Amino acid sequence: MKIIVFNDYCCLGNCSLKVNISVLMQNKIEVVAIPTKIFSSHMGYEYFVSFKMPNFLKIKESIEKNIKDFDLIYIGYVDEMNQFEIIEKYIEKSKKNFILDPILGDDGKKYSKTTTNQILFYKKLLKFHPVITPNLTEAVLLTDYKKSYLELKKQDVIEMAKKLFEMGAKEVIIKGFEENKKLYTLYFIENEMKFFSIDKIDTSICGTGDAFSSLIALEILRKNNIKNSIDKIQKLLFEQIKTQQLHQGLNEISIEKLKLK
């Protein structure tokens, strides 16, 4: 099975393409990764620089000449207008299933590099019916939800999921709602929804969302029911984080042992 991934690459830190490639390849998926941008490190570090990919179209076209078909498309971080147009045309032409992991923010705040055009681009892609995996902050941004982040309740998460579904999403998975020291993930499709909970580890772990979405992509490729996969994915990530060494400062997901049975 083959997947094509459009996402940024961070030289330092476990996130984005580095996580996508590691998680999918150790689960025996062939990964073709096209960087949308190069970062010296992810934005959890104090200092970072970023560089555009000037030959993005040529890279994509060259890959298409070598590999005619993919089993799944994965869209992560995209912030260049020309890339928006190229990726939109590619999805429309390919007519393949795709997973959309909109990279916009976390903990109630937009990332420093997030633009209005990025948000509009992700919204536009919903018409192609992706499986979408935003965290709570990203769900707020995509739905223009008019409520303070700290005041959000379970019903608000449901309302945002409904809105994303109405905007075109095939299946909606919203990550990162916290209540009573539990983390919740909502799975939503028409006429069906379910919250999945896991104990919260009281430390922020960079790259967890990338690993989660990569494992969802794996289950799509395996043609498994996504709703039935969320609980085992959460437990796998929880055990990985619980057993890895955590620090007082910046922590990142360890990506060496994320094989999903």
XYZ file of N, CA, C and O in Angstrom, residues 35-173:
556
model
N 7.650 17.542 0.865
C 7.678 18.663 1.821
C 7.002 19.902 1.240
O 7.221 20.254 0.080
N 6.166 20.520 2.042
C 5.543 21.781 1.651
C 6.362 22.971 2.143
O 6.219 24.084 1.624
N 7.200 22.727 3.140
C 8.062 23.775 3.692
C 9.135 23.102 4.543
O 8.909 22.000 5.067
N 10.271 23.728 4.665
C 11.331 23.229 5.535
C 11.474 24.164 6.731
O 11.637 25.378 6.568
N 11.371 23.602 7.933
C 11.608 24.360 9.166
C 12.903 23.859 9.809
O 13.186 22.658 9.784
N 13.663 24.768 10.386
C 14.856 24.337 11.115
C 14.458 23.512 12.330
O 15.158 22.582 12.732
N 13.337 23.848 12.927
C 12.765 23.080 14.038
C 11.278 23.379 14.066
O 10.813 24.330 13.431
N 10.518 22.576 14.807
C 9.102 22.917 14.928
C 8.947 24.123 15.846
O 9.888 24.572 16.504
N 7.731 24.673 15.900
C 7.495 25.946 16.566
C 7.464 25.839 18.086
O 7.266 26.838 18.775
N 7.676 24.627 18.607
C 7.806 24.490 20.058
C 9.153 24.991 20.567
O 9.307 25.303 21.753
N 10.116 25.075 19.661
C 11.424 25.607 20.024
C 11.390 27.129 19.960
O 10.629 27.721 19.179
N 12.248 27.758 20.752
C 12.245 29.222 20.813
C 12.706 29.841 19.505
O 12.199 30.872 19.071
N 13.700 29.237 18.877
C 14.266 29.792 17.652
C 14.049 28.838 16.481
O 14.360 27.649 16.583
N 13.516 29.344 15.395
C 13.388 28.539 14.188
C 13.316 29.462 12.975
O 12.937 30.630 13.075
N 13.717 28.914 11.843
C 13.561 29.610 10.570
C 12.869 28.651 9.611
O 12.876 27.429 9.816
N 12.274 29.194 8.552
C 11.577 28.345 7.589
C 11.921 28.777 6.173
O 12.289 29.931 5.931
N 11.799 27.819 5.249
C 12.141 28.072 3.853
C 11.063 27.497 2.940
O 10.550 26.403 3.175
N 10.750 28.236 1.886
C 9.766 27.778 0.910
C 10.341 26.639 0.063
O 11.551 26.433 -0.005
N 9.429 25.908 -0.609
C 9.812 24.855 -1.544
C 9.560 25.375 -2.962
O 8.457 25.239 -3.503
N 10.576 26.002 -3.601
C 10.344 26.654 -4.902
C 10.024 25.689 -6.043
O 9.424 26.078 -7.032
N 10.425 24.434 -5.922
C 10.197 23.460 -7.000
C 9.101 22.449 -6.654
O 9.127 21.312 -7.125
N 8.154 22.888 -5.861
C 7.103 22.003 -5.373
C 6.366 21.308 -6.520
O 6.174 20.087 -6.518
N 5.945 22.070 -7.540
C 5.193 21.493 -8.651
C 6.037 20.489 -9.432
O 5.558 19.405 -9.791
N 7.284 20.834 -9.690
C 8.156 19.922 -10.442
C 8.374 18.615 -9.689
O 8.419 17.534 -10.286
N 8.518 18.702 -8.377
C 8.696 17.493 -7.563
C 7.447 16.613 -7.666
O 7.536 15.404 -7.902
N 6.279 17.234 -7.488
C 5.022 16.465 -7.551
C 4.845 15.814 -8.916
O 4.498 14.631 -9.029
N 5.097 16.556 -9.986
C 4.924 16.026 -11.341
C 5.902 14.898 -11.625
O 5.555 13.902 -12.278
N 7.127 15.033 -11.159
C 8.123 13.975 -11.358
C 7.711 12.693 -10.645
O 7.834 11.590 -11.193
N 7.203 12.826 -9.423
C 6.745 11.659 -8.667
C 5.581 10.981 -9.389
O 5.525 9.752 -9.503
N 4.649 11.784 -9.901
C 3.490 11.223 -10.605
C 3.898 10.431 -11.845
O 3.234 9.460 -12.219
N 4.986 10.831 -12.496
C 5.462 10.097 -13.668
C 6.011 8.726 -13.279
O 5.949 7.785 -14.069
N 6.534 8.634 -12.072
C 7.099 7.366 -11.601
C 6.060 6.469 -10.938
O 6.134 5.239 -11.044
N 5.129 7.082 -10.217
C 4.076 6.326 -9.528
C 2.734 6.902 -9.951
O 2.428 8.058 -9.665
N 1.953 6.085 -10.620
C 0.710 6.573 -11.218
C -0.447 6.653 -10.229
O -1.392 7.403 -10.435
N -0.367 5.891 -9.155
C -1.546 5.809 -8.294
C -1.142 5.602 -6.841
O -0.143 4.922 -6.550
N -1.902 6.185 -5.938
C -1.706 6.014 -4.506
C -3.013 5.530 -3.880
O -4.097 5.792 -4.385
N -2.873 4.847 -2.758
C -4.058 4.330 -2.074
C -4.711 5.375 -1.175
O -5.887 5.246 -0.826
N -3.956 6.398 -0.801
C -4.483 7.429 0.104
C -3.635 8.683 -0.032
O -2.429 8.614 -0.279
N -4.286 9.834 0.127
C -3.599 11.132 0.154
C -3.699 11.685 1.570
O -4.754 11.612 2.201
N -2.599 12.237 2.058
C -2.552 12.830 3.401
C -2.127 14.293 3.249
O -1.088 14.583 2.670
N -2.946 15.197 3.769
C -2.635 16.629 3.715
C -2.384 17.133 5.128
O -3.235 17.014 6.009
N -1.203 17.705 5.344
C -0.869 18.305 6.627
C -0.668 19.800 6.472
O -1.560 20.519 6.015
N 0.529 20.287 6.796
C 0.804 21.727 6.801
C 1.009 22.244 5.382
O 1.888 21.774 4.656
N 0.198 23.216 5.003
C 0.339 23.908 3.718
C 0.087 25.393 3.962
O -0.924 25.743 4.583
N 0.985 26.271 3.479
C 0.750 27.696 3.722
C 1.112 28.589 2.533
O 1.150 29.812 2.667
N 1.357 27.977 1.358
C 1.693 28.764 0.173
C 0.541 28.722 -0.827
O 0.000 27.650 -1.124
N 0.178 29.883 -1.366
C -0.968 29.968 -2.269
C -0.816 29.063 -3.481
O -1.767 28.399 -3.900
N 0.388 29.010 -4.082
C 0.563 28.149 -5.256
C 0.386 26.677 -4.887
O -0.137 25.878 -5.672
N 0.801 26.302 -3.683
C 0.617 24.923 -3.230
C -0.858 24.615 -3.000
O -1.316 23.501 -3.281
N -1.609 25.585 -2.491
C -3.049 25.395 -2.313
C -3.672 24.947 -3.638
O -4.423 23.968 -3.707
N -3.371 25.689 -4.699
C -3.969 25.432 -6.005
C -3.527 24.086 -6.573
O -4.336 23.326 -7.119
N -2.236 23.772 -6.423
C -1.691 22.512 -6.942
C -2.328 21.319 -6.234
O -2.743 20.338 -6.866
N -2.413 21.393 -4.915
C -2.964 20.284 -4.130
C -4.457 20.125 -4.381
O -4.963 19.001 -4.522
N -5.175 21.233 -4.466
C -6.612 21.153 -4.739
C -6.869 20.468 -6.089
O -7.731 19.580 -6.203
N -6.116 20.847 -7.113
C -6.276 20.238 -8.434
C -5.909 18.757 -8.401
O -6.545 17.927 -9.059
N -4.880 18.431 -7.629
C -4.444 17.035 -7.535
C -5.530 16.168 -6.890
O -5.837 15.069 -7.371
N -6.127 16.659 -5.825
C -7.195 15.911 -5.144
C -8.406 15.753 -6.062
O -8.991 14.671 -6.172
N -8.774 16.841 -6.743
C -9.933 16.807 -7.633
C -9.706 15.809 -8.772
O -10.610 15.053 -9.143
N -8.494 15.779 -9.312
C -8.167 14.883 -10.420
C -8.070 13.427 -9.980
O -8.543 12.514 -10.661
N -7.462 13.195 -8.821
C -7.191 11.824 -8.386
C -8.450 11.093 -7.915
O -8.546 9.875 -8.029
N -9.393 11.853 -7.345
C -10.640 11.276 -6.823
C -10.378 10.159 -5.810
O -11.109 9.177 -5.735
N -9.312 10.309 -5.029
C -8.937 9.320 -4.022
C -9.400 9.759 -2.635
O -9.611 10.951 -2.366
N -9.541 8.780 -1.738
C -9.779 9.108 -0.341
C -8.595 9.909 0.187
O -7.444 9.685 -0.220
N -8.876 10.847 1.067
C -7.750 11.546 1.692
C -8.071 11.926 3.130
O -9.233 12.051 3.516
N -7.002 12.066 3.874
C -7.111 12.478 5.264
C -6.539 13.884 5.378
O -5.497 14.198 4.809
N -7.244 14.734 6.087
C -6.858 16.129 6.251
C -6.551 16.398 7.715
O -7.427 16.285 8.573
N -5.294 16.709 7.990
C -4.866 17.077 9.345
C -4.507 18.559 9.319
O -3.379 18.931 9.011
N -5.459 19.443 9.588
C -5.227 20.881 9.447
C -4.309 21.412 10.548
O -4.646 21.352 11.725
N -3.162 21.916 10.177
C -2.176 22.390 11.159
C -2.342 23.893 11.323
O -1.874 24.690 10.497
N -3.008 24.304 12.403
C -3.348 25.718 12.580
C -3.032 26.264 13.967
O -2.758 27.461 14.115
N -3.082 25.425 15.009
C -2.861 25.946 16.355
C -3.104 24.882 17.404
O -3.399 23.727 17.098
N -2.989 25.287 18.661
C -3.208 24.361 19.777
C -3.425 25.175 21.050
O -3.077 26.367 21.117
N -4.011 24.535 22.030
C -4.242 25.170 23.341
C -4.959 26.510 23.235
O -4.677 27.453 23.977
N -5.877 26.626 22.282
C -6.680 27.836 22.156
C -6.035 28.971 21.398
O -6.614 30.057 21.298
N -4.859 28.743 20.813
C -4.145 29.811 20.112
C -3.697 29.342 18.729
O -3.282 28.204 18.558
N -3.758 30.276 17.759
C -3.191 30.000 16.448
C -1.666 29.944 16.558
O -1.072 30.639 17.385
N -1.049 29.105 15.713
C 0.403 29.142 15.616
C 0.832 30.489 15.045
O 0.070 31.141 14.308
N 2.048 30.892 15.362
C 2.528 32.223 14.968
C 2.541 32.423 13.453
O 2.423 33.543 12.969
N 2.661 31.330 12.694
C 2.732 31.428 11.233
C 1.379 31.211 10.541
O 1.285 31.295 9.318
N 0.335 30.939 11.309
C -0.968 30.641 10.711
C -1.581 31.886 10.064
O -1.588 32.964 10.657
N -2.088 31.710 8.848
C -2.693 32.816 8.110
C -4.168 32.536 7.828
O -4.624 31.386 7.871
N -4.882 33.587 7.478
C -6.285 33.449 7.079
C -6.407 32.577 5.841
O -7.346 31.771 5.720
N -5.451 32.712 4.907
C -5.491 31.905 3.685
C -5.380 30.411 3.983
O -5.989 29.585 3.300
N -4.567 30.055 4.987
C -4.470 28.643 5.372
C -5.818 28.109 5.833
O -6.254 27.024 5.425
N -6.471 28.858 6.685
C -7.772 28.429 7.209
C -8.774 28.278 6.067
O -9.503 27.288 5.989
N -8.794 29.241 5.154
C -9.706 29.182 4.016
C -9.407 27.992 3.119
O -10.319 27.351 2.585
N -8.120 27.673 2.944
C -7.727 26.534 2.113
C -8.251 25.230 2.696
O -8.852 24.408 1.994
N -8.032 25.035 3.981
C -8.516 23.806 4.625
C -10.046 23.709 4.544
O -10.607 22.637 4.292
N -10.720 24.841 4.732
C -12.180 24.844 4.611
C -12.607 24.408 3.204
O -13.549 23.630 3.027
N -11.881 24.913 2.202
C -12.213 24.621 0.808
C -12.063 23.131 0.495
O -12.824 22.564 -0.283
N -11.074 22.491 1.122
C -10.834 21.071 0.863
C -11.947 20.174 1.404
O -12.072 19.026 0.989
N -12.748 20.693 2.301
C -13.811 19.876 2.884
C -14.843 19.439 1.851
O -15.499 18.409 2.016
N -14.954 20.181 0.747
C -15.934 19.806 -0.282
C -15.563 18.482 -0.950
O -16.404 17.861 -1.613
N -14.301 18.026 -0.785
C -13.868 16.765 -1.378
C -14.042 15.586 -0.408
O -13.557 14.493 -0.658
N -14.708 15.828 0.703
C -15.127 14.781 1.653
C -13.967 14.005 2.280
O -13.892 12.775 2.176
N -13.072 14.700 2.971
C -11.978 13.990 3.643
C -12.388 13.442 4.999
O -13.409 13.831 5.567
N -11.569 12.543 5.518
C -11.555 12.270 6.957
C -10.719 13.398 7.556
O -9.581 13.620 7.135
N -11.261 14.135 8.509
C -10.551 15.295 9.052
C -10.242 15.082 10.528
O -11.086 14.588 11.279
N -9.005 15.449 10.939
C -8.543 15.166 12.304
C -8.023 16.420 13.020
O -6.879 16.458 13.457
N -8.837 17.458 13.169
C -8.355 18.653 13.855
C -8.288 18.455 15.363
O -9.013 17.623 15.928
N -7.412 19.214 16.013
C -7.523 19.296 17.461
C -8.609 20.318 17.786
O -9.212 20.920 16.882
N -8.862 20.538 19.057
C -9.973 21.400 19.467
C -9.798 22.832 18.952
O -10.746 23.454 18.470
N -8.572 23.362 19.041
C -8.298 24.719 18.567
C -8.567 24.840 17.075
O -9.189 25.803 16.607
N -8.119 23.846 16.323
C -8.296 23.868 14.867
C -9.762 23.734 14.480
O -10.214 24.358 13.509
N -10.515 22.964 15.244
C -11.952 22.854 14.995
C -12.642 24.200 15.203
O -13.530 24.586 14.432
N -12.230 24.928 16.234
C -12.780 26.267 16.488
C -12.487 27.190 15.310
O -13.364 27.910 14.812
N -11.242 27.173 14.821
C -10.839 28.058 13.726
C -11.556 27.717 12.424
O -11.959 28.606 11.673
N -11.735 26.443 12.161
C -12.366 26.030 10.903
C -13.870 26.289 10.878
O -14.463 26.465 9.815
N -14.486 26.299 12.048
C -15.946 26.497 12.116
C -16.327 27.908 12.545
O -17.520 28.218 12.649
N -15.318 28.752 12.815
C -15.582 30.111 13.306
C -16.471 30.083 14.547
O -17.416 30.876 14.686
N -16.176 29.150 15.440
C -17.032 28.941 16.606
C -16.905 30.110 17.576
O -15.799 30.491 17.980
N -18.026 30.675 17.939
C -18.042 31.914 18.719
C -18.190 31.636 20.214
O -19.217 31.904 20.827
N -17.147 31.069 20.780
C -17.152 30.831 22.213
C -15.709 30.758 22.692
O -14.835 30.256 21.984
N -15.449 31.239 23.883
C -14.096 31.203 24.437
C -13.603 29.766 24.558
O -14.356 28.870 24.983
N -12.346 29.551 24.208
C -11.765 28.208 24.223
C -11.900 27.548 25.591
O -12.227 26.363 25.696
N -11.668 28.318 26.654
C -11.705 27.758 28.004
C -13.125 27.436 28.474
O -13.301 26.737 29.466
N -14.115 27.932 27.762
C -15.509 27.685 28.139
C -16.139 26.526 27.371
O -17.297 26.179 27.604
N -15.386 25.905 26.481
C -15.951 24.853 25.635
C -16.334 23.622 26.447
O -15.595 23.177 27.319
N -17.496 23.074 26.127
C -18.000 21.857 26.758
C -18.180 20.780 25.682
O -18.020 21.019 24.492
N -18.546 19.587 26.131
C -18.735 18.485 25.181
C -19.749 18.831 24.094
O -19.568 18.483 22.929
N -20.813 19.503 24.476
C -21.832 19.849 23.483
C -21.268 20.775 22.411
O -21.650 20.694 21.241
N -20.326 21.638 22.800
C -19.695 22.523 21.824
C -18.854 21.723 20.828
O -18.831 22.033 19.637
N -18.171 20.703 21.322
C -17.370 19.850 20.447
C -18.281 19.149 19.433
O -17.963 19.058 18.243
N -19.438 18.700 19.911
C -20.410 18.049 19.024
C -20.906 19.028 17.961
O -21.013 18.682 16.774
N -21.197 20.253 18.381
C -21.690 21.256 17.434
C -20.649 21.564 16.365
O -20.979 21.723 15.180
N -19.367 21.636 16.754
C -18.308 21.883 15.773
C -18.160 20.709 14.822
O -17.943 20.888 13.611
N -18.288 19.492 15.345
C -18.210 18.307 14.493
C -19.349 18.302 13.478
O -19.147 17.983 12.299
N -20.541 18.655 13.926
C -21.689 18.739 13.021
C -21.417 19.749 11.903
O -21.717 19.500 10.730
N -20.853 20.888 12.273
C -20.572 21.935 11.286
C -19.548 21.441 10.267
O -19.721 21.647 9.053
N -18.496 20.781 10.712
C -17.485 20.266 9.787
C -18.082 19.213 8.857
O -17.742 19.152 7.672
N -18.976 18.410 9.394
C -19.660 17.406 8.571
C -20.537 18.094 7.519
O -20.551 17.713 6.346
N -21.258 19.122 7.944
C -22.108 19.864 7.007
C -21.280 20.578 5.945
O -21.742 20.769 4.807
N -20.047 20.949 6.279
C -19.156 21.612 5.326
C -18.581 20.628 4.304
O -17.961 21.056 3.328
N -18.775 19.326 4.542
C -18.362 18.351 3.542
C -17.535 17.188 4.031
O -17.285 16.249 3.280
N -17.056 17.238 5.271
C -16.198 16.157 5.769
C -16.927 14.812 5.737
O -18.119 14.732 6.031
N -16.188 13.774 5.382
C -16.756 12.424 5.347
C -16.866 11.845 6.750
O -17.877 11.253 7.128
N -15.816 12.003 7.536
C -15.786 11.586 8.936
C -15.001 12.641 9.710
O -13.987 13.141 9.217
N -15.447 12.955 10.908
C -14.830 14.002 11.720
C -14.274 13.392 12.998
O -14.983 12.668 13.712
N -13.010 13.692 13.283
C -12.372 13.235 14.524
C -11.739 14.454 15.173
O -10.748 14.998 14.673
